Amino acid sequence: MQKCWISQASNCLRAATRASSDWASNNVRQTLSDVSITRTGKPIIRVQGGRSALGASRGCTVVVPYREEMARRHLKVTGDLGRVVFMEWDMRNTPSIEESVRHSDIVYNLVGRDYPTKNFDFEDVHVESAERIAEAVAKYDVDRFVHVSSYNADKNSPSAFFRTKGQAEEVVRNIFPETTLVRPAPAFGFEDKLLHKLAGVTNMFTSNHMRERFWPVHAIDIGSALAVMAEDDTTASETYELHGPKNYSMAEIAEIVDKEIIKHRRHINIPPRILKTLADMYNRLIWWSETSSDSVTREFIDQKIDPNAKTFKDLGIEPGALANLTFQYLIHDEFAPATHDNSPVRLFTIYATFRKLVVELRLFLDRNTNHTTIESLQNCLKGLKVSLITVLFEGLDRGGFAAGMQRLIPFLGYHHILMFLIVAGIILLSLLLAGCSSTSPGIPNIFLISLYYEHYPPSFDPAQVDPGVTTAIANIVGQAQLEVRVGYFGICINPDGGSFLCSNNASSLASQVSVDQDPLNLIWVASTFKDSIVFPYLIIVAMILAFICFILLATFPGWHEETDERGSERDVKPFPSRPVSQVALALIFVASVFVLVSVLWQHTASVAASTIAQDLGNGSVKSGVGTTAMILGWFGFALFIIVTIGLLVMILSISLLDRLTDD
């Protein structure tokens, strides 16, 4: 939301009186054209100074309400001192809204968001906030109110975004009938969500084969239109459809973008139901704007223009065409100079100029009817383009492209990789210990041993004294189908093939089943195995030692710049402390040994107990060893061993370098 605040009548007159001597001394003449009367009969004297986007250059003070401190930084330098004023506000706090608009002569409502969050949905952002702002504008009798809506704003739209935008238009017009409604088309410009999104690698998925059609508009043209509305009272109560001069499909714009960035971005079409579900889950997991289920719905809605609405033509503005402006907005993201060396920067400038020339020549060739001339010139342009790109990269390599990339990308040190492996090992062992401790998804599937009732023909062995016991046990078991899984700190049971019940107290689990469900007391057998054989404390100690090793590795020095005797900067990384490295090595080695002993004991004991339990079942009980638990344990051990070897190699390398340096 942005407001242009202009001095009240008495203040203007006093300012004119005080400044009259200054005008005279500077030979600046003021005429009647510098005085205008607003809709409410309020005189305004336009003073000189200021460089803000909407009003500072026209004698206005721009008041910018904000929510996040970091989001307003770039606006501080858009006007002279005192011309851009910031006020903190909250869309649910009416006093903060009223304080922001009470001294304004025109209010621009630019509040909007194209995806919902857990704190604010479309209804909150578009309808309720617009209602509160319009009420504040009406309460303090502000001269003008410009409500920036959206293209396709319709209260009956299947898209929640378009629907709430349409509802907001109706609400603000009911509260403030002279509201100016502005419906901009999808905008392109610096840091836009159109060209840069299509140029990015993350924009892969679509649902409508990119067939959505609209008239993209230049963001600067929208700003120019809003500025004209501030000075033209005849725009009050009007509705403006601000759109570009040409209709495009999203696929056509993507093709233009691919030509500019000299890359082909792949787009995968996914059925809308699936993509909506995935987008909704993704939107709940992250807090920044990427996608939403409603954005999938909007892909199937083409832009419709209200024939009764006014356009740029009524404001005396000729909108810019997208095809003529994509170059200047995308070239900066494609090849950025990596160093401060003059050679790469000069080549970058030459290449940018060359590409602009190529665009102009292509437009000329399109108008030429001599096909032979067209083909020869096009082949020449392709050859020049390839040659210049080759020279560009050679110059970047000579100019220190690698050093520039090190400044742009955070350096990943050797010890950082070891730290990552330690964290991965701790996570795997934590999952292993958490097995069968709760009914959370996946946790019951992490178990050491599983016992369950199932009838199967047993194999006869001469060592069996009474083979007939098989029939007796089968009669006792009956139709029982209970399954018991054992983890380090819990037991999970599945009495009837449904969901698992998990607890660390076997007695509480036994109280929830009948004798017919567990006739051979498998719950008691599992509890005995957990209490008498399973020993988790070696793994816990190993995780603690690994975490201490992680902290020691975090203290290792990283890359930094130093100035040598000649005043040149160089990247330097000192060796880590030898005692700290040795302590870290000892800790991770002991942790590896503890994990090895624990996992080996876990594997051996589980296989032995599983075999014995199944033999004692005599054709009525089966058992198994948890594959997931074994994988987690052995992978955790492998990661700790890799860290141990890595630290050992690092210490030996440092020792060797010290010896070579001393020699």
XYZ file of C-alpha atoms in Angstrom:
663
model
C 0.000 0.000 0.000
C 1.400 3.401 -0.955
C 0.088 6.872 -0.254
C 1.042 10.236 -1.646
C 0.642 12.880 1.088
C 0.465 16.535 0.054
C 0.403 19.513 2.428
C -2.906 20.917 3.628
C -4.147 24.270 2.307
C -2.921 26.451 5.188
C 0.430 24.726 5.256
C 0.808 25.232 1.508
C 0.088 28.935 1.810
C 2.540 29.345 4.691
C 5.148 27.390 2.732
C 4.575 29.646 -0.268
C 5.014 32.763 1.877
C 8.183 31.512 3.562
C 9.701 30.379 0.293
C 8.910 33.501 -1.744
C 12.258 35.117 -0.981
C 14.087 31.935 -1.930
C 12.284 31.762 -5.260
C 13.155 35.327 -6.023
C 16.826 34.887 -5.197
C 17.060 31.807 -7.403
C 15.138 33.381 -10.327
C 12.511 30.643 -10.217
C 9.056 31.745 -11.354
C 5.851 30.211 -10.065
C 2.712 30.432 -12.184
C -0.932 29.578 -11.721
C -0.241 26.196 -13.271
C 1.654 25.329 -10.081
C -1.589 25.646 -8.083
C -4.367 23.094 -8.489
C -7.674 22.449 -6.766
C -8.531 18.941 -5.621
C -11.914 17.226 -5.811
C -12.808 18.503 -2.326
C -11.794 22.070 -3.142
C -8.410 21.898 -1.414
C -5.649 24.028 -3.055
C -2.244 22.415 -3.569
C 1.013 24.222 -4.388
C 3.450 21.888 -6.113
C 6.971 22.539 -4.807
C 10.291 21.495 -6.336
C 12.514 18.645 -5.158
C 12.324 14.920 -4.512
C 12.910 11.888 -6.635
C 10.406 9.284 -5.413
C 8.659 7.102 -7.953
C 5.121 8.427 -7.666
C 5.226 11.805 -6.102
C 8.475 13.226 -4.764
C 9.373 14.825 -8.082
C 5.886 16.345 -8.156
C 6.081 17.874 -4.686
C 4.637 14.919 -2.794
C 5.652 13.075 0.309
C 5.209 9.334 -0.097
C 4.147 7.433 3.016
C 4.988 3.725 2.813
C 3.397 1.469 5.437
C 5.426 -1.707 5.941
C 5.341 -5.009 7.854
C 8.902 -6.294 7.458
C 11.907 -4.109 8.148
C 14.075 -5.699 5.454
C 11.408 -5.335 2.757
C 11.539 -1.526 2.737
C 15.271 -0.917 2.454
C 15.366 -0.349 -1.295
C 12.774 2.444 -1.028
C 14.868 4.622 1.276
C 16.894 6.056 -1.591
C 13.998 6.700 -3.975
C 13.413 10.253 -2.772
C 15.102 13.209 -1.113
C 15.491 13.324 2.645
C 12.042 13.418 4.237
C 10.166 12.676 1.015
C 9.760 8.949 1.688
C 8.249 8.235 5.103
C 7.891 4.731 6.527
C 5.203 3.703 8.997
C 4.791 0.247 10.495
C 1.299 -1.188 10.114
C -0.753 -4.364 10.451
C -3.743 -5.147 8.229
C -5.643 -6.413 11.306
C -4.789 -3.350 13.364
C -7.243 -0.602 12.411
C -5.487 2.222 14.354
C -2.244 1.595 12.444
C -4.147 1.813 9.136
C -5.878 5.033 10.138
C -2.605 6.568 11.276
C -1.090 5.756 7.886
C -3.835 7.397 5.776
C -5.198 10.213 7.937
C -2.957 12.967 6.470
C -3.049 11.757 2.862
C -4.568 13.360 -0.196
C -4.440 10.162 -2.232
C -4.147 6.543 -1.107
C -2.928 3.678 -3.280
C -3.883 0.233 -2.037
C -1.292 -2.176 -3.419
C -1.845 -4.898 -0.814
C -2.073 -8.336 -2.375
C -0.607 -11.812 -2.462
C -0.937 -14.581 -5.037
C -0.577 -17.445 -2.574
C -2.131 -18.131 0.846
C -0.164 -18.608 4.065
C -0.976 -20.164 7.423
C -1.598 -16.685 8.884
C -3.372 -14.945 5.987
C -5.609 -16.456 3.325
C -6.889 -14.702 0.202
C -9.965 -13.441 2.054
C -7.823 -11.781 4.737
C -5.372 -10.133 2.355
C -7.665 -9.018 -0.448
C -11.105 -8.427 1.062
C -10.791 -7.674 4.770
C -7.681 -5.500 4.462
C -9.190 -3.557 1.542
C -12.351 -3.014 3.584
C -10.412 -1.602 6.542
C -8.339 0.667 4.307
C -11.397 1.981 2.477
C -13.134 2.664 5.783
C -10.110 4.624 7.006
C -10.029 6.594 3.739
C -13.720 7.456 4.063
C -13.401 8.275 7.763
C -10.688 10.899 7.210
C -12.219 12.228 3.975
C -9.207 11.505 1.803
C -9.547 13.098 -1.639
C -8.699 10.077 -3.762
C -8.492 6.315 -3.317
C -6.892 4.091 -5.971
C -7.441 0.379 -5.440
C -5.065 -1.820 -7.447
C -6.921 -5.056 -8.133
C -6.056 -7.705 -10.733
C -6.944 -8.772 -14.224
C -9.852 -11.265 -14.335
C -11.157 -9.940 -11.004
C -14.543 -11.626 -10.686
C -16.450 -12.600 -7.552
C -17.744 -15.699 -9.387
C -14.343 -16.915 -10.591
C -13.238 -20.514 -9.840
C -9.890 -19.103 -8.690
C -9.816 -17.917 -5.082
C -7.326 -15.188 -6.047
C -9.532 -13.719 -8.787
C -12.688 -14.277 -6.723
C -11.434 -12.342 -3.672
C -10.093 -9.592 -5.925
C -13.573 -9.199 -7.398
C -15.157 -9.195 -3.940
C -12.708 -6.517 -2.803
C -13.664 -4.253 -5.725
C -17.313 -4.445 -4.736
C -16.520 -3.791 -1.062
C -14.371 -0.695 -1.639
C -16.850 0.789 -4.123
C -19.664 0.380 -1.574
C -17.625 2.156 1.108
C -15.949 4.764 -1.127
C -17.953 5.143 -4.375
C -15.306 7.316 -6.052
C -12.652 4.622 -5.812
C -10.489 4.234 -8.909
C -10.137 0.547 -9.770
C -6.978 -0.575 -11.551
C -6.719 -4.066 -13.048
C -3.156 -4.665 -14.246
C -2.284 -7.650 -16.412
C 0.675 -9.895 -15.472
C 3.615 -7.515 -15.237
C 7.199 -7.886 -16.386
C 10.201 -5.859 -15.297
C 13.047 -6.016 -12.812
C 12.629 -8.904 -10.323
C 9.268 -9.812 -11.826
C 7.384 -13.092 -11.443
C 6.955 -13.647 -15.154
C 10.197 -13.456 -17.143
C 12.503 -14.368 -14.281
C 10.288 -17.256 -13.256
C 10.344 -18.664 -16.788
C 14.112 -18.182 -16.912
C 14.662 -19.992 -13.609
C 15.455 -23.675 -13.290
C 12.728 -24.302 -10.687
C 9.830 -23.493 -13.021
C 9.450 -27.032 -14.375
C 5.864 -28.093 -13.762
C 2.683 -26.963 -15.473
C -0.829 -28.332 -15.899
C -2.200 -26.667 -19.014
C 0.729 -27.125 -21.398
C 1.390 -23.383 -20.869
C -1.678 -22.425 -22.946
C -2.850 -19.617 -20.654
C -3.189 -16.402 -22.693
C -2.883 -12.820 -21.479
C -1.579 -9.351 -22.393
C 1.676 -8.859 -20.395
C 2.270 -5.273 -19.340
C 5.438 -3.366 -18.494
C 5.653 -2.628 -14.754
C 6.972 0.883 -15.461
C 3.896 1.606 -17.567
C 1.701 0.651 -14.605
C 3.649 3.048 -12.383
C 3.270 5.807 -14.954
C -0.481 5.224 -15.101
C -0.794 5.407 -11.309
C 1.195 8.649 -11.312
C -1.159 10.171 -13.905
C -4.156 9.205 -11.765
C -2.709 11.151 -8.846
C -2.940 14.414 -10.826
C -6.094 13.779 -12.839
C -9.286 13.904 -10.773
C -11.330 12.780 -13.768
C -9.997 9.273 -13.177
C -12.055 9.015 -9.970
C -14.819 6.387 -10.029
C -13.341 4.863 -13.177
C -12.130 1.333 -13.852
C -8.910 0.814 -15.798
C -7.713 -2.351 -17.507
C -3.944 -1.901 -17.834
C -2.646 -4.444 -20.324
C 0.061 -4.694 -22.938
C -0.362 -4.239 -26.692
C -0.066 -7.930 -27.659
C -1.666 -11.164 -26.508
C 0.690 -14.064 -25.717
C 0.387 -17.583 -24.431
C 2.716 -18.622 -21.625
C 4.457 -20.991 -24.042
C 5.158 -18.139 -26.473
C 6.682 -16.028 -23.718
C 8.754 -19.013 -22.567
C 10.099 -19.347 -26.100
C 11.123 -15.680 -26.116
C 12.823 -16.098 -22.746
C 14.707 -19.205 -23.927
C 16.094 -17.257 -26.878
C 17.301 -14.470 -24.611
C 19.029 -16.694 -22.049
C 20.350 -19.079 -24.764
C 19.008 -22.026 -22.801
C 16.039 -24.334 -23.112
C 14.014 -24.677 -19.931
C 12.045 -27.904 -19.821
C 8.455 -27.846 -18.635
C 6.727 -31.031 -17.482
C 2.941 -31.213 -17.729
C 1.240 -32.837 -14.718
C -2.518 -33.459 -14.332
C -4.104 -30.603 -12.364
C -5.444 -32.792 -9.558
C -1.993 -34.180 -8.820
C -0.209 -30.835 -9.175
C -2.767 -29.091 -6.963
C -2.225 -31.662 -4.223
C 1.552 -31.394 -4.496
C 1.431 -27.590 -4.619
C -0.802 -27.448 -1.557
C 1.579 -29.698 0.395
C 4.585 -27.704 -0.817
C 2.926 -24.434 0.145
C 2.320 -25.730 3.672
C 5.909 -26.865 4.142
C 7.685 -23.684 3.018
C 7.034 -20.076 3.912
C 8.209 -18.312 0.756
C 6.394 -17.892 -2.533
C 6.846 -20.741 -4.994
C 3.465 -22.145 -5.982
C 0.003 -22.932 -4.680
C -3.010 -24.968 -5.691
C -4.788 -21.783 -6.782
C -1.968 -20.908 -9.190
C -2.692 -24.227 -10.936
C -6.339 -23.182 -11.267
C -5.311 -19.837 -12.778
C -3.369 -21.648 -15.514
C -6.706 -22.623 -17.081
C -8.173 -19.087 -17.068
C -7.319 -16.742 -19.945
C -7.313 -13.000 -19.421
C -10.619 -11.284 -20.190
C -10.786 -7.539 -20.689
C -13.833 -5.540 -19.641
C -14.967 -3.655 -22.781
C -16.448 -0.877 -20.610
C -13.186 -0.237 -18.741
C -10.681 2.424 -19.739
C -7.101 1.632 -20.779
C -3.671 3.231 -21.179
C -4.969 5.130 -24.175
C -7.351 7.122 -21.978
C -4.364 8.147 -19.832
C -2.243 9.187 -22.809
C 0.263 6.353 -22.341
C 1.581 4.011 -25.010
C 2.441 0.682 -23.325
C 5.726 -1.010 -24.185
C 5.837 -4.359 -25.977
C 7.264 -7.372 -24.172
C 9.348 -8.549 -27.140
C 11.272 -5.253 -27.184
C 12.089 -5.236 -23.466
C 12.962 -8.811 -22.465
C 16.612 -8.305 -23.405
C 17.333 -5.615 -20.828
C 15.651 -7.539 -17.997
C 17.177 -10.973 -18.660
C 20.709 -10.173 -19.819
C 21.814 -9.328 -16.274
C 20.896 -12.782 -14.980
C 22.492 -14.699 -17.825
C 26.145 -13.594 -17.743
C 27.289 -11.553 -14.755
C 30.928 -10.415 -14.505
C 32.641 -12.707 -12.003
C 35.607 -10.519 -11.075
C 36.628 -6.900 -10.971
C 39.046 -7.468 -13.851
C 38.467 -5.055 -16.725
C 38.765 -7.673 -19.471
C 35.695 -9.779 -18.555
C 33.612 -6.681 -17.873
C 34.576 -5.204 -21.235
C 33.733 -8.449 -23.015
C 30.417 -8.593 -21.177
C 29.562 -5.090 -22.370
C 30.559 -5.947 -25.944
C 28.452 -9.079 -25.884
C 25.415 -7.209 -24.527
C 25.746 -4.618 -27.277
C 26.161 -7.344 -29.888
C 23.008 -9.124 -28.778
C 21.038 -5.916 -29.023
C 22.370 -5.483 -32.557
C 21.337 -9.046 -33.406
C 17.770 -8.312 -32.265
C 17.581 -5.179 -34.414
C 18.998 -6.970 -37.457
C 16.528 -9.804 -37.056
C 13.669 -7.306 -37.110
C 15.116 -5.852 -40.311
C 15.509 -9.291 -41.881
C 11.913 -10.188 -41.079
C 10.790 -7.265 -43.206
C 13.110 -8.201 -46.090
C 11.544 -10.301 -48.852
C 14.839 -11.416 -50.432
C 15.217 -14.912 -48.939
C 18.766 -15.359 -50.257
C 19.889 -12.225 -48.479
C 18.083 -13.285 -45.327
C 19.731 -16.723 -45.215
C 23.249 -15.390 -45.853
C 22.942 -12.689 -43.198
C 21.462 -15.108 -40.675
C 24.355 -17.533 -41.193
C 26.783 -14.669 -40.754
C 25.085 -13.602 -37.517
C 25.202 -17.160 -36.160
C 28.924 -17.393 -36.890
C 29.631 -14.039 -35.231
C 27.540 -15.027 -32.223
C 29.430 -18.315 -31.674
C 32.796 -16.605 -32.104
C 31.954 -13.847 -29.643
C 30.666 -16.309 -27.006
C 33.931 -18.279 -27.335
C 36.001 -15.122 -26.863
C 33.832 -14.141 -23.910
C 34.479 -17.372 -22.008
C 38.180 -17.342 -22.861
C 38.417 -13.825 -21.481
C 36.535 -14.826 -18.341
C 38.953 -17.722 -17.821
C 41.971 -15.472 -18.232
C 40.441 -12.872 -15.946
C 40.090 -15.234 -13.024
C 36.611 -16.658 -13.414
C 37.248 -19.274 -10.717
C 38.258 -16.611 -8.210
C 35.098 -14.691 -8.958
C 32.955 -17.763 -8.437
C 34.607 -18.254 -5.048
C 33.430 -14.802 -4.070
C 29.915 -15.478 -5.273
C 29.518 -19.029 -3.937
C 30.338 -19.739 -0.251
C 33.435 -21.890 -0.045
C 32.750 -25.452 1.052
C 35.676 -26.557 3.202
C 36.939 -30.092 3.749
C 35.794 -30.073 7.354
C 32.315 -28.931 6.283
C 31.903 -32.192 4.364
C 32.950 -34.163 7.442
C 30.456 -32.194 9.530
C 27.700 -33.026 7.067
C 28.570 -36.743 7.274
C 28.471 -36.607 11.074
C 25.034 -34.992 11.025
C 23.781 -37.605 8.563
C 25.126 -40.402 10.786
C 23.509 -38.950 13.900
C 20.159 -38.648 12.077
C 20.303 -42.278 10.932
C 21.122 -43.545 14.416
C 18.378 -41.344 15.905
C 15.845 -42.933 13.569
C 17.162 -46.355 14.573
C 16.637 -45.614 18.268
C 13.178 -44.153 17.591
C 11.939 -47.376 15.967
C 8.652 -48.738 17.412
C 8.508 -45.895 19.938
C 5.386 -44.275 18.458
C 2.744 -44.674 15.768
C 4.159 -41.845 13.651
C 4.354 -42.663 9.917
C 7.254 -45.002 9.218
C 8.352 -45.442 12.840
C 6.650 -48.879 13.348
C 8.525 -50.109 10.274
C 11.879 -49.601 12.024
C 12.205 -52.704 14.217
C 14.859 -55.186 15.322
C 12.707 -58.322 15.290
C 9.133 -59.162 14.335
C 7.021 -62.072 15.684
C 3.620 -62.950 14.229
C 1.135 -65.819 14.094
C 0.918 -67.670 10.782
C 0.212 -71.313 10.016
C 2.690 -73.025 7.714
C 3.793 -76.685 7.213
C 6.848 -77.216 9.436
C 9.808 -79.282 8.323
C 10.224 -82.608 10.196
C 13.588 -83.394 11.780
C 14.680 -86.674 13.429
C 15.907 -84.657 16.388
C 12.287 -83.828 17.277
C 11.128 -86.048 20.156
C 7.413 -85.258 19.711
C 6.504 -84.110 16.180
C 2.842 -84.112 17.166
C 3.296 -80.960 19.213
C 2.777 -79.048 15.958
C -0.902 -79.976 15.942
C -1.338 -79.084 19.604
C 0.214 -75.632 19.143
C -1.867 -75.027 16.011
C -5.028 -75.767 17.999
C -3.932 -73.334 20.712
C -3.132 -70.567 18.231
C -6.396 -70.961 16.345
C -7.180 -67.942 14.159
C -4.833 -65.490 15.914
C -3.039 -63.043 13.595
C -1.309 -60.679 16.036
C 2.096 -59.249 15.057
C 4.669 -57.877 17.511
C 7.615 -55.666 16.536
C 10.463 -54.779 18.896
C 12.575 -51.622 18.825
C 15.232 -50.237 21.129
C 12.787 -48.304 23.302
C 9.345 -49.573 22.327
C 7.094 -52.385 21.178
C 4.414 -52.192 18.486
C 1.527 -54.643 18.130
C -0.986 -55.200 15.349
C -3.783 -57.365 16.821
C -6.028 -57.837 13.795
C -4.209 -56.618 10.687
C -5.192 -52.969 11.151
C -3.027 -50.154 12.507
C -0.185 -50.576 14.990
C -0.333 -49.761 18.691
C 3.039 -48.708 20.117
C 4.272 -48.248 23.673
C 7.351 -48.791 25.815
C 5.197 -50.624 28.396
C 4.447 -54.205 27.391
C 1.860 -54.614 30.171
C -0.296 -51.816 28.800
C -0.188 -53.394 25.342
C -1.081 -56.833 26.744
C -4.121 -55.382 28.489
C -5.515 -54.258 25.113
C -5.619 -57.745 23.537
C -7.526 -60.926 24.420
C -6.233 -64.444 24.993
C -7.482 -65.528 21.575
C -5.401 -62.778 19.945
C -2.131 -63.700 21.712
C -2.404 -67.315 22.935
C 1.385 -67.913 23.038
C 2.258 -64.618 24.815
C 4.297 -63.138 21.976
C 4.053 -59.716 23.638
C 5.765 -61.108 26.723
C 8.453 -62.799 24.576
C 9.092 -59.506 22.763
C 9.311 -57.620 26.070
C 11.823 -60.153 27.404
C 13.946 -59.749 24.265
C 13.895 -55.949 24.596
C 14.732 -55.857 28.305
C 17.305 -58.656 28.415
C 19.102 -58.542 25.067
C 18.702 -55.094 23.496
C 21.278 -52.554 24.739
C 20.879 -49.058 23.218
C 23.239 -47.074 25.433
C 26.375 -47.647 23.356
C 24.654 -45.946 20.422
C 23.562 -43.054 22.641
C 27.120 -42.531 23.898
C 28.399 -42.745 20.310
C 25.963 -40.042 19.198
C 27.099 -37.765 22.040
C 30.759 -38.256 21.126
C 29.976 -37.603 17.449
C 28.154 -34.393 18.347
C 31.158 -33.172 20.363
C 33.332 -33.965 17.348
C 30.933 -31.921 15.203
C 31.344 -28.924 17.543
C 35.138 -29.237 17.397
C 35.044 -29.307 13.594
C 32.871 -26.187 13.613
C 35.743 -24.325 15.310
C 38.094 -25.009 12.392
C 39.193 -21.786 10.660
C 37.723 -20.980 7.259
C 38.814 -18.967 4.256
C 39.482 -15.271 4.715
C 41.314 -12.488 2.910
C 44.686 -11.103 3.988
C 46.799 -8.305 2.587
C 50.365 -9.197 1.694
C 53.437 -6.957 1.800
C 52.657 -5.480 -1.619
C 49.111 -4.555 -0.593
C 47.393 -7.283 -2.641
C 44.541 -9.298 -1.216
C 44.799 -13.073 -1.184
C 42.619 -15.912 0.065
C 44.156 -17.663 3.077
C 43.037 -20.618 5.165
C 45.209 -21.454 8.199
C 45.652 -25.018 9.387
C 43.371 -26.127 12.222
C 44.853 -26.717 15.637
C 46.586 -30.081 15.833
C 45.377 -30.884 19.386
C 41.783 -30.089 18.405
C 42.072 -32.283 15.308
C 43.493 -35.145 17.332
C 40.744 -34.886 19.950
C 38.102 -34.854 17.209
C 39.713 -37.916 15.618
C 39.756 -39.775 18.940
C 36.117 -38.960 19.631
C 34.809 -40.048 16.244
C 36.959 -43.201 16.359
C 35.530 -44.215 19.752
C 32.026 -43.398 18.467
C 32.617 -45.612 15.434
C 33.758 -48.500 17.630
C 30.717 -48.146 19.880
C 28.365 -48.121 16.888
C 30.117 -51.140 15.377
C 29.797 -53.157 18.597
C 26.168 -52.161 19.085
C 25.074 -52.789 15.488
C 26.962 -56.106 15.318
C 25.369 -57.233 18.578
C 21.968 -56.024 17.372
C 22.263 -57.940 14.114
C 23.557 -61.164 15.669
C 21.069 -61.187 18.550
C 18.117 -60.400 16.295
C 18.927 -63.211 13.865
C 19.430 -65.698 16.705
C 16.237 -64.731 18.546
C 14.242 -64.768 15.319
C 15.393 -68.266 14.441
C 14.722 -69.677 17.920
C 11.270 -68.073 18.168
C 10.198 -69.428 14.799
C 11.404 -72.974 15.633
C 9.567 -72.930 18.947
C 6.405 -71.923 17.125
C 6.334 -75.308 15.380
C 4.466 -74.171 12.290
C 2.307 -71.492 13.966
C 4.715 -68.577 14.549
C 6.959 -66.794 12.068
C 9.605 -64.175 12.725
C 11.837 -61.785 10.828
C 14.668 -59.335 11.267
C 14.049 -55.644 10.544
C 15.862 -54.743 7.322
C 15.372 -50.991 7.789
C 16.913 -51.061 11.250
C 19.916 -53.006 9.992
C 20.440 -50.558 7.111
C 20.219 -47.540 9.406
C 22.717 -49.058 11.837
C 25.304 -50.128 9.278
C 25.007 -46.912 7.263
C 25.484 -44.853 10.442
C 28.614 -46.870 11.223
C 29.890 -46.406 7.649
C 29.459 -42.618 7.837
C 31.368 -42.418 11.127
C 34.171 -44.566 9.660
C 34.395 -42.244 6.636
C 34.705 -39.242 8.973
C 37.378 -41.076 10.969
C 39.395 -41.811 7.846
C 38.876 -38.254 6.600
C 40.186 -36.732 9.839
C 43.133 -39.119 9.862
C 44.055 -38.175 6.283
C 43.745 -34.467 7.135
C 46.010 -34.756 10.201
C 48.621 -36.779 8.277
C 48.519 -34.291 5.396
C 49.035 -31.348 7.732
C 51.930 -33.149 9.439
C 53.525 -33.876 6.060
C 53.164 -30.242 4.978
C 54.702 -29.059 8.234
C 57.692 -31.325 7.676
C 58.152 -30.173 4.104
C 57.931 -26.559 5.224
C 60.479 -27.098 7.990
C 62.885 -28.791 5.581
